[in-house]
């Protein structure tokens, strides 16, 4: 397993050798991780064990072995911590007989707020998610996107410090999706811990570069996408350098530190140098110095395969 | 990569946020749960079933006025033969089984589980709502029966009748509360609780109630029926003859009423404790 943890500060969520099995099926196996502040994506294909791990972290299911702590406590036992925790489930189940306003008000009531505060927060969050006009309608009549928004609203309305969002953008229209992504990023920058579970990579990539990758019940990697990418030796990172003197640049780069392969590629709009590096961060740090000291020309730098999708693909194919 | 450091649990325990006070949470959950249960379609069928005693009393009032079937006899017989063996279990089953189990099954309980509320408060709130709804359903039926009975004339409103009427309310309430607690626990335990509940209410209870000697005491029905003072029927009328026959055939030996009350309360308490324990160990599947 890679890395000690993700996030910017001390761990608010931690799991120590956590496992969960259902009968003979091992859903999560010996996972250790810690999450500090900021937005962190929990990524995995369907059936990877992502939901099980997510529910264990949120205190909804008990690990078969190991311990999960949020703020150093077990949520299932010290339920008072839920005052500082928000949870948006993946499931579409809502109490359909309630109106949006009733639902949000009840959720806030159960957080312990008085009538005035409940109303203030309900109005604010209904407005924030453009649900004010639909507030008096039954949840049963809400569209999929509206249901998703009211679930998000109940998870955020009490200003929690730790927020679990399980597939939060499911069914949302593009505008709501963009607004929700911005909101999540804003909350992350404000010092909240947000763990977002998703199997849609671009969705997570738009919110954060801090990720935890899970596959077949195991945490494969955790950290920033670039850091994780660097730790996949079978697939050196591919960088394209656009230059007026591709041959000179390629010749210089051959045998340099962190460079494992160089070739010149002919493109319709001009040549470019393709560099394969086993340590992209080190290469990026060294490159400006090489350019200045050796009068090289580089017009553009493109990273071809350090996207989340590429990282995910490389890690899961191992 | 930013380094992380674990929070020392002991350092945060001093400022640990407290769970919501249980009584307040129970009442809020109960209030919303009553409203939820009251909107269920199955409640309409349940209300219609509960009109059965009203129809019987109405029929007696219309077709057999002044024929020796007193209001007290009607009330006692209805409670003994209709409310206790049928209506109470049916109503308790209809609202008790889904009270907690359905929310766990459909996943909506997750919204309660992620509040600072102890699971026992969630359980008690939902159970209390089911108990209130089932009691109110039958009380409505009883009130309608009373209105039809007194339409005969205010002379029937004697001290004994009022006493029996109030006792009937209490027996129905006690029965509804006990059966609801039992069915709620079954609904929390079983994935498909309807069949076991039917087997309990109409299999076990029927069987055991009609087995002679002390075996009868193993049913809730026996203890509820034991709380009713049936006025002595004239030996030559039909209820009197049937009662005498049943008494002889099945040898229903009464036990002290306080014993029956204690048994019912104990069953209610045990079922509730078991239900709370089950919910505490329940895990969300959706």
PDB file of C-alpha atoms in Angstrom, chain A residues 3-11 20 34 55 59-62 71-73 76 78-85 87 89 91 93-95 97-98 102-103 106-107 109-112 138 151 154 158 210 222-223 227, chain B residues 1-10 12-13 15-21 24-25 28-29 31-33 35-37 39 103 106-108 110-119 279-286:
ATOM      1  CA  UNK A   3       1.354   6.624   1.321  1.00  0.00           C
ATOM      2  CA  UNK A   4       0.575   7.387   4.895  1.00  0.00           C
ATOM      3  CA  UNK A   5      -2.563   9.309   4.294  1.00  0.00           C
ATOM      4  CA  UNK A   6      -4.309  11.955   2.285  1.00  0.00           C
ATOM      5  CA  UNK A   7      -5.476  15.428   3.108  1.00  0.00           C
ATOM      6  CA  UNK A   8      -3.795  18.582   4.262  1.00  0.00           C
ATOM      7  CA  UNK A   9      -3.721  18.281   8.068  1.00  0.00           C
ATOM      8  CA  UNK A  10      -4.201  15.811  10.894  1.00  0.00           C
ATOM      9  CA  UNK A  11      -6.257  12.729  10.227  1.00  0.00           C
ATOM     10  CA  UNK A  20     -15.309  -6.725   6.165  1.00  0.00           C
ATOM     11  CA  UNK A  34      -6.123   8.246   7.076  1.00  0.00           C
ATOM     12  CA  UNK A  55     -20.125   2.798   5.029  1.00  0.00           C
ATOM     13  CA  UNK A  59     -20.074   4.193  11.036  1.00  0.00           C
ATOM     14  CA  UNK A  60     -22.989   2.571   9.232  1.00  0.00           C
ATOM     15  CA  UNK A  61     -21.552  -0.921   9.237  1.00  0.00           C
ATOM     16  CA  UNK A  62     -19.244  -2.568  11.721  1.00  0.00           C
ATOM     17  CA  UNK A  71     -12.222  12.459  15.232  1.00  0.00           C
ATOM     18  CA  UNK A  72     -10.544   9.622  17.113  1.00  0.00           C
ATOM     19  CA  UNK A  73     -13.887   8.083  18.076  1.00  0.00           C
ATOM     20  CA  UNK A  76     -21.332   3.889  16.028  1.00  0.00           C
ATOM     21  CA  UNK A  78     -20.207   7.926  20.235  1.00  0.00           C
ATOM     22  CA  UNK A  79     -23.108   9.146  18.133  1.00  0.00           C
ATOM     23  CA  UNK A  80     -22.660  12.683  19.456  1.00  0.00           C
ATOM     24  CA  UNK A  81     -19.906  13.094  16.851  1.00  0.00           C
ATOM     25  CA  UNK A  82     -22.569  13.025  14.152  1.00  0.00           C
ATOM     26  CA  UNK A  83     -23.085  16.704  15.037  1.00  0.00           C
ATOM     27  CA  UNK A  84     -19.839  17.247  13.147  1.00  0.00           C
ATOM     28  CA  UNK A  85     -20.403  14.655  10.443  1.00  0.00           C
ATOM     29  CA  UNK A  87     -23.515  11.864   5.228  1.00  0.00           C
ATOM     30  CA  UNK A  89     -25.997   8.186   0.885  1.00  0.00           C
ATOM     31  CA  UNK A  91     -29.204   5.060  -2.225  1.00  0.00           C
ATOM     32  CA  UNK A  93     -34.361   6.079  -0.742  1.00  0.00           C
ATOM     33  CA  UNK A  94     -36.032   9.079   0.866  1.00  0.00           C
ATOM     34  CA  UNK A  95     -39.160   9.401   2.995  1.00  0.00           C
ATOM     35  CA  UNK A  97     -44.344  11.223   1.965  1.00  0.00           C
ATOM     36  CA  UNK A  98     -42.509  14.256   3.378  1.00  0.00           C
ATOM     37  CA  UNK A 102     -40.291  18.964   6.251  1.00  0.00           C
ATOM     38  CA  UNK A 103     -37.458  16.554   5.554  1.00  0.00           C
ATOM     39  CA  UNK A 106     -36.622  17.224  10.667  1.00  0.00           C
ATOM     40  CA  UNK A 107     -33.001  16.427   9.910  1.00  0.00           C
ATOM     41  CA  UNK A 109     -34.331  19.250  14.437  1.00  0.00           C
ATOM     42  CA  UNK A 110     -32.698  15.925  15.130  1.00  0.00           C
ATOM     43  CA  UNK A 111     -29.337  17.697  15.114  1.00  0.00           C
ATOM     44  CA  UNK A 112     -30.628  19.644  18.116  1.00  0.00           C
ATOM     45  CA  UNK A 138     -43.529  15.750  -1.580  1.00  0.00           C
ATOM     46  CA  UNK A 151     -29.759  14.524   0.139  1.00  0.00           C
ATOM     47  CA  UNK A 154     -29.302  17.389   4.617  1.00  0.00           C
ATOM     48  CA  UNK A 158     -25.515  21.533   9.960  1.00  0.00           C
ATOM     49  CA  UNK A 210      -6.226  13.721  -3.595  1.00  0.00           C
ATOM     50  CA  UNK A 222      -3.589   6.982  -1.680  1.00  0.00           C
ATOM     51  CA  UNK A 223      -2.251  10.487  -2.148  1.00  0.00           C
ATOM     52  CA  UNK A 227       2.389  11.152  -6.460  1.00  0.00           C
TER      53      UNK A 227
ATOM     54  CA  UNK B   1       2.453  14.358  -0.227  1.00  0.00           C
ATOM     55  CA  UNK B   2       1.193  16.045   2.878  1.00  0.00           C
ATOM     56  CA  UNK B   3       1.906  14.167   6.004  1.00  0.00           C
ATOM     57  CA  UNK B   4      -0.918  13.231   8.292  1.00  0.00           C
ATOM     58  CA  UNK B   5      -0.918  12.673  12.001  1.00  0.00           C
ATOM     59  CA  UNK B   6      -3.555  10.806  13.914  1.00  0.00           C
ATOM     60  CA  UNK B   7      -5.617  12.602  16.510  1.00  0.00           C
ATOM     61  CA  UNK B   8      -5.113  11.193  19.942  1.00  0.00           C
ATOM     62  CA  UNK B   9      -8.574   9.990  20.976  1.00  0.00           C
ATOM     63  CA  UNK B  10      -8.029  11.029  24.571  1.00  0.00           C
ATOM     64  CA  UNK B  12     -10.659  14.996  21.867  1.00  0.00           C
ATOM     65  CA  UNK B  13     -12.782  13.111  24.339  1.00  0.00           C
ATOM     66  CA  UNK B  15     -14.819  18.093  23.943  1.00  0.00           C
ATOM     67  CA  UNK B  16     -16.861  15.189  22.664  1.00  0.00           C
ATOM     68  CA  UNK B  17     -20.228  16.384  21.379  1.00  0.00           C
ATOM     69  CA  UNK B  18     -23.081  14.831  23.307  1.00  0.00           C
ATOM     70  CA  UNK B  19     -25.851  12.810  21.748  1.00  0.00           C
ATOM     71  CA  UNK B  20     -29.283  14.401  21.595  1.00  0.00           C
ATOM     72  CA  UNK B  21     -31.316  13.970  24.794  1.00  0.00           C
ATOM     73  CA  UNK B  24     -36.730  14.869  22.966  1.00  0.00           C
ATOM     74  CA  UNK B  25     -35.443  12.736  20.095  1.00  0.00           C
ATOM     75  CA  UNK B  28     -39.691  14.099  17.509  1.00  0.00           C
ATOM     76  CA  UNK B  29     -39.230  10.765  15.810  1.00  0.00           C
ATOM     77  CA  UNK B  31     -44.371  12.649  15.937  1.00  0.00           C
ATOM     78  CA  UNK B  32     -43.045  12.363  12.409  1.00  0.00           C
ATOM     79  CA  UNK B  33     -43.503   8.596  12.414  1.00  0.00           C
ATOM     80  CA  UNK B  35     -47.698  11.270  10.543  1.00  0.00           C
ATOM     81  CA  UNK B  36     -45.922   8.857   8.209  1.00  0.00           C
ATOM     82  CA  UNK B  37     -47.910   5.839   9.387  1.00  0.00           C
ATOM     83  CA  UNK B  39     -50.610   8.371   5.521  1.00  0.00           C
ATOM     84  CA  UNK B 103     -36.861   1.710   7.196  1.00  0.00           C
ATOM     85  CA  UNK B 106     -35.489   0.561   2.222  1.00  0.00           C
ATOM     86  CA  UNK B 107     -32.441   2.416   3.519  1.00  0.00           C
ATOM     87  CA  UNK B 108     -34.188   5.545   4.807  1.00  0.00           C
ATOM     88  CA  UNK B 110     -29.613   6.029   7.291  1.00  0.00           C
ATOM     89  CA  UNK B 111     -30.848   9.583   7.783  1.00  0.00           C
ATOM     90  CA  UNK B 112     -31.648   8.806  11.432  1.00  0.00           C
ATOM     91  CA  UNK B 113     -28.457   6.851  11.962  1.00  0.00           C
ATOM     92  CA  UNK B 114     -26.358   9.801  10.877  1.00  0.00           C
ATOM     93  CA  UNK B 115     -27.854  12.137  13.490  1.00  0.00           C
ATOM     94  CA  UNK B 116     -26.491  12.467  17.022  1.00  0.00           C
ATOM     95  CA  UNK B 117     -29.216  10.170  18.303  1.00  0.00           C
ATOM     96  CA  UNK B 118     -28.778   6.879  20.054  1.00  0.00           C
ATOM     97  CA  UNK B 119     -30.272   3.939  18.209  1.00  0.00           C
ATOM     98  CA  UNK B 279     -31.265  -2.403  15.818  1.00  0.00           C
ATOM     99  CA  UNK B 280     -27.971  -1.567  17.530  1.00  0.00           C
ATOM    100  CA  UNK B 281     -26.346  -4.412  15.631  1.00  0.00           C
ATOM    101  CA  UNK B 282     -28.166  -3.794  12.397  1.00  0.00           C
ATOM    102  CA  UNK B 283     -26.193  -2.675   9.376  1.00  0.00           C
ATOM    103  CA  UNK B 284     -27.331  -0.680   6.427  1.00  0.00           C
ATOM    104  CA  UNK B 285     -27.449  -2.687   3.227  1.00  0.00           C
ATOM    105  CA  UNK B 286     -28.438  -0.061   0.679  1.00  0.00           C
TER     106      UNK B 286
END
